[in-house]
Amino acid sequence: TSTSEATIRAESSGKLTRVYKKLGDTVYAGAVLAEFENSSERAQVLQAEGAYDAAKASKDITRINNTTIGSSLAESKTAALTTISSAYNTMDDVIHSKTDSFFNSPRSENAKFELSVPDASLMYTIESTRVTIEKILTARNARNRTLTTASDLVTELTAVQKEAEIIKTYLDDLATAYSKALENSSYSQQTIEAGKVSVGIARSSLSATISSLTSMRSSLVASINA
């Protein structure tokens, strides 16, 4: 039984979205009592993650340029395999982790974009392309497991780049949808803005990946022709 009362103050103001404790509950040190609306904070985290991803991709491109030019063909092929694998990981991340949160059943044939967007044609394009992308990712994951340094990696790099460009176009469409999205009882404007930030980060990350694939293909061709 408590012997005194304490006034609890938050470090920032905002709308309470959840309260986990009620009067009379036992509370231990470190327990979460309530949550505030935190869309803007989550957006800041996503921006930081995006900046990190972009910096990492830039570093990878520099490493590829520095290590594959003038290197042996075997080293170039090994670097190409790494680039292809990294590209798949990025594509998987931007879809499943960064942009699927506003979908219902995004990995199924019935993927449904849940934001209210007054553009039926755009909505159809986004939903049908999302179904196609899931097939692309599944096939790419399976294909990558069969690749070796004996594979035609130049052709494979070209194929992965085309897949990445399909996803990039899809992300461009998503960005347009977010700019047209209407606030409703399910999705506040803050939530929509946070999603918009996430899509922007995904686009930047994928653009860097496409650049790395282009660079790697050029380096591999140079090694083959050396």
CSV table of C-alpha atoms in Angstrom, one decimal:
chain,number,residue,atom,x,y,z
A,1,THR,CA,0.0,0.0,0.0
A,2,SER,CA,1.4,3.3,-1.0
A,3,THR,CA,2.1,5.8,1.8
A,4,SER,CA,2.4,8.8,-0.4
A,5,GLU,CA,1.2,10.2,-3.8
A,6,ALA,CA,3.3,11.3,-6.7
A,7,THR,CA,2.6,13.6,-9.6
A,8,ILE,CA,3.6,12.1,-12.9
A,9,ARG,CA,4.7,14.4,-15.6
A,10,ALA,CA,5.6,13.6,-19.2
A,11,GLU,CA,8.6,15.2,-21.0
A,12,SER,CA,6.5,16.2,-23.9
A,13,SER,CA,2.8,17.0,-24.5
A,14,GLY,CA,0.4,15.1,-26.7
A,15,LYS,CA,-2.8,13.1,-26.9
A,16,LEU,CA,-3.0,10.0,-24.7
A,17,THR,CA,-3.7,7.0,-26.9
A,18,ARG,CA,-3.5,4.2,-24.3
A,19,VAL,CA,-3.6,3.9,-20.6
A,20,TYR,CA,-2.4,0.6,-19.2
A,21,LYS,CA,-2.9,1.1,-15.4
A,22,LYS,CA,-5.9,2.1,-13.3
A,23,LEU,CA,-6.2,3.4,-9.8
A,24,GLY,CA,-5.2,0.7,-7.3
A,25,ASP,CA,-3.0,-1.3,-9.7
A,26,THR,CA,0.5,-2.4,-8.5
A,27,VAL,CA,3.2,-0.7,-10.6
A,28,TYR,CA,6.8,-1.7,-10.7
A,29,ALA,CA,9.8,0.4,-11.7
A,30,GLY,CA,10.1,0.7,-15.4
A,31,ALA,CA,6.4,-0.2,-16.1
A,32,VAL,CA,4.7,1.6,-19.0
A,33,LEU,CA,1.7,3.4,-17.6
A,34,ALA,CA,0.4,5.1,-20.7
A,35,GLU,CA,1.3,6.1,-24.3
A,36,PHE,CA,1.1,9.3,-26.2
A,37,GLU,CA,0.4,9.8,-29.9
A,38,ASN,CA,4.0,9.4,-31.3
A,39,SER,CA,3.7,9.5,-35.1
A,40,SER,CA,6.1,12.4,-35.4
A,41,GLU,CA,8.7,10.6,-33.2
A,42,ARG,CA,8.3,7.5,-35.2
A,43,ALA,CA,8.8,9.5,-38.3
A,44,GLN,CA,12.0,10.9,-36.9
A,45,VAL,CA,13.2,7.4,-36.2
A,46,LEU,CA,12.4,6.3,-39.7
A,47,GLN,CA,14.3,9.4,-41.1
A,48,ALA,CA,17.3,8.4,-39.1
A,49,GLU,CA,17.1,4.8,-40.3
A,50,GLY,CA,16.8,6.1,-43.8
A,51,ALA,CA,19.9,8.3,-43.5
A,52,TYR,CA,21.8,5.3,-42.1
A,53,ASP,CA,20.6,3.0,-45.0
A,54,ALA,CA,21.6,5.7,-47.6
A,55,ALA,CA,25.0,6.1,-46.0
A,56,LYS,CA,25.5,2.4,-45.9
A,57,ALA,CA,24.5,2.0,-49.5
A,58,SER,CA,26.9,4.8,-50.6
A,59,LYS,CA,29.7,3.1,-48.7
A,60,ASP,CA,28.9,-0.2,-50.4
A,61,ILE,CA,29.0,1.5,-53.9
A,62,THR,CA,32.4,3.1,-53.0
A,63,ARG,CA,33.7,-0.3,-51.8
A,64,ILE,CA,32.6,-2.0,-55.0
A,65,ASN,CA,34.2,0.7,-57.2
A,66,ASN,CA,37.5,0.5,-55.2
A,67,THR,CA,37.8,-3.2,-54.9
A,68,THR,CA,36.4,-4.6,-58.2
A,69,ILE,CA,38.2,-2.3,-60.7
A,70,GLY,CA,41.5,-4.1,-61.5
A,71,SER,CA,40.6,-7.1,-59.3
A,72,SER,CA,40.5,-10.7,-60.5
A,73,LEU,CA,37.5,-12.1,-62.2
A,74,ALA,CA,36.9,-14.4,-59.3
A,75,GLU,CA,36.8,-11.5,-56.8
A,76,SER,CA,34.5,-9.6,-59.1
A,77,LYS,CA,32.1,-12.5,-59.3
A,78,THR,CA,32.1,-12.9,-55.5
A,79,ALA,CA,31.4,-9.2,-55.2
A,80,ALA,CA,28.5,-9.5,-57.7
A,81,LEU,CA,26.9,-12.3,-55.6
A,82,THR,CA,27.1,-10.1,-52.5
A,83,THR,CA,25.6,-7.2,-54.4
A,84,ILE,CA,22.7,-9.4,-55.7
A,85,SER,CA,22.0,-10.7,-52.2
A,86,SER,CA,22.2,-7.2,-50.7
A,87,ALA,CA,19.8,-6.0,-53.3
A,88,TYR,CA,17.2,-8.6,-52.4
A,89,ASN,CA,17.6,-7.8,-48.7
A,90,THR,CA,16.9,-4.1,-49.5
A,91,MET,CA,13.9,-4.9,-51.7
A,92,ASP,CA,12.5,-7.2,-49.0
A,93,ASP,CA,13.0,-4.5,-46.4
A,94,VAL,CA,11.4,-1.6,-48.2
A,95,ILE,CA,8.3,-3.7,-49.0
A,96,HIS,CA,7.7,-5.9,-46.0
A,97,SER,CA,9.2,-3.6,-43.3
A,98,LYS,CA,8.8,0.0,-44.5
A,99,THR,CA,5.7,0.2,-46.7
A,100,ASP,CA,3.3,-2.7,-45.9
A,101,SER,CA,1.8,-1.3,-42.7
A,102,PHE,CA,-1.1,0.4,-44.5
A,103,PHE,CA,-2.1,-2.8,-46.3
A,104,ASN,CA,-4.5,-5.6,-45.3
A,105,SER,CA,-3.1,-9.0,-46.3
A,106,PRO,CA,-0.2,-7.5,-48.3
A,107,ARG,CA,1.4,-10.8,-49.1
A,108,SER,CA,-1.7,-12.4,-50.5
A,109,GLU,CA,-3.6,-12.2,-53.9
A,110,ASN,CA,-6.1,-10.0,-52.1
A,111,ALA,CA,-3.7,-7.2,-51.0
A,112,LYS,CA,-5.8,-4.2,-50.0
A,113,PHE,CA,-4.4,-0.7,-49.5
A,114,GLU,CA,-6.4,0.7,-46.6
A,115,LEU,CA,-5.8,4.5,-46.9
A,116,SER,CA,-8.7,6.5,-48.3
A,117,VAL,CA,-7.4,7.8,-51.7
A,118,PRO,CA,-9.8,9.4,-54.1
A,119,ASP,CA,-8.1,7.9,-57.2
A,120,ALA,CA,-9.5,4.5,-58.1
A,121,SER,CA,-7.1,3.9,-61.0
A,122,LEU,CA,-4.1,4.6,-58.8
A,123,MET,CA,-5.5,2.3,-56.0
A,124,TYR,CA,-5.9,-0.5,-58.5
A,125,THR,CA,-2.4,-0.1,-59.9
A,126,ILE,CA,-0.9,-0.1,-56.3
A,127,GLU,CA,-2.8,-3.2,-55.2
A,128,SER,CA,-2.2,-5.2,-58.4
A,129,THR,CA,1.5,-4.2,-58.4
A,130,ARG,CA,1.8,-5.2,-54.8
A,131,VAL,CA,0.6,-8.7,-55.7
A,132,THR,CA,3.2,-8.9,-58.5
A,133,ILE,CA,6.0,-7.7,-56.2
A,134,GLU,CA,5.3,-10.5,-53.7
A,135,LYS,CA,5.8,-13.0,-56.6
A,136,ILE,CA,9.0,-11.2,-57.6
A,137,LEU,CA,10.5,-11.3,-54.1
A,138,THR,CA,9.6,-15.0,-53.6
A,139,ALA,CA,11.2,-15.9,-57.0
A,140,ARG,CA,14.3,-13.8,-56.3
A,141,ASN,CA,14.8,-15.3,-52.9
A,142,ALA,CA,14.6,-18.8,-54.4
A,143,ARG,CA,16.8,-17.8,-57.4
A,144,ASN,CA,19.5,-16.4,-55.2
A,145,ARG,CA,19.9,-19.7,-53.4
A,146,THR,CA,21.0,-21.3,-56.7
A,147,LEU,CA,23.5,-18.7,-57.8
A,148,THR,CA,27.2,-19.4,-57.8
A,149,THR,CA,30.3,-17.8,-59.3
A,150,ALA,CA,29.7,-20.1,-62.3
A,151,SER,CA,26.3,-18.4,-63.0
A,152,ASP,CA,25.8,-15.8,-65.7
A,153,LEU,CA,26.0,-12.9,-63.1
A,154,VAL,CA,25.9,-10.1,-65.7
A,155,THR,CA,22.5,-11.3,-66.8
A,156,GLU,CA,21.5,-11.8,-63.2
A,157,LEU,CA,22.5,-8.3,-62.2
A,158,THR,CA,20.5,-6.9,-65.1
A,159,ALA,CA,17.4,-9.0,-64.0
A,160,VAL,CA,17.7,-7.8,-60.4
A,161,GLN,CA,18.0,-4.2,-61.5
A,162,LYS,CA,14.7,-4.6,-63.5
A,163,GLU,CA,13.0,-6.1,-60.5
A,164,ALA,CA,14.3,-3.2,-58.3
A,165,GLU,CA,13.0,-0.7,-60.9
A,166,ILE,CA,9.5,-2.3,-60.8
A,167,ILE,CA,9.5,-1.8,-57.0
A,168,LYS,CA,10.8,1.8,-57.4
A,169,THR,CA,7.9,2.6,-59.7
A,170,TYR,CA,5.5,1.1,-57.2
A,171,LEU,CA,7.0,3.2,-54.4
A,172,ASP,CA,6.6,6.3,-56.6
A,173,ASP,CA,2.9,5.4,-56.9
A,174,LEU,CA,2.7,4.9,-53.2
A,175,ALA,CA,4.2,8.4,-52.6
A,176,THR,CA,1.5,9.9,-54.9
A,177,ALA,CA,-1.2,8.0,-53.0
A,178,TYR,CA,0.0,9.3,-49.7
A,179,SER,CA,-0.1,12.9,-51.0
A,180,LYS,CA,-3.7,12.3,-52.0
A,181,ALA,CA,-4.8,10.3,-48.9
A,182,LEU,CA,-7.6,11.6,-46.8
A,183,GLU,CA,-7.6,11.6,-43.0
A,184,ASN,CA,-10.4,9.5,-41.4
A,185,SER,CA,-11.2,7.8,-38.1
A,186,SER,CA,-8.7,5.0,-38.7
A,187,TYR,CA,-5.8,7.1,-40.0
A,188,SER,CA,-4.9,10.5,-38.7
A,189,GLN,CA,-3.0,13.1,-40.7
A,190,GLN,CA,0.0,12.5,-38.4
A,191,THR,CA,-0.1,8.8,-39.2
A,192,ILE,CA,-0.4,9.5,-42.9
A,193,GLU,CA,2.6,11.8,-42.7
A,194,ALA,CA,4.6,9.2,-40.9
A,195,GLY,CA,3.8,6.7,-43.7
A,196,LYS,CA,4.8,9.3,-46.3
A,197,VAL,CA,8.2,9.6,-44.6
A,198,SER,CA,8.6,5.9,-44.5
A,199,VAL,CA,7.9,5.6,-48.3
A,200,GLY,CA,10.4,8.5,-48.9
A,201,ILE,CA,13.1,6.6,-47.1
A,202,ALA,CA,12.3,3.4,-49.0
A,203,ARG,CA,12.6,5.2,-52.3
A,204,SER,CA,16.0,6.6,-51.4
A,205,SER,CA,17.2,3.3,-50.2
A,206,LEU,CA,16.1,1.6,-53.4
A,207,SER,CA,17.6,4.2,-55.6
A,208,ALA,CA,21.0,3.6,-53.9
A,209,THR,CA,20.5,-0.1,-54.5
A,210,ILE,CA,19.8,0.4,-58.2
A,211,SER,CA,23.0,2.5,-58.4
A,212,SER,CA,25.0,-0.2,-56.8
A,213,LEU,CA,23.7,-2.8,-59.2
A,214,THR,CA,24.6,-0.6,-62.2
A,215,SER,CA,28.1,-0.1,-60.8
A,216,MET,CA,28.6,-3.7,-60.0
A,217,ARG,CA,27.5,-4.8,-63.5
A,218,SER,CA,29.9,-2.4,-65.1
A,219,SER,CA,32.8,-3.5,-62.9
A,220,LEU,CA,32.0,-7.2,-63.6
A,221,VAL,CA,31.9,-6.6,-67.4
A,222,ALA,CA,35.2,-4.8,-67.2
A,223,SER,CA,36.8,-7.7,-65.3
A,224,ILE,CA,35.4,-10.2,-67.8
A,225,ASN,CA,36.8,-8.2,-70.7
A,226,ALA,CA,40.2,-7.5,-69.1
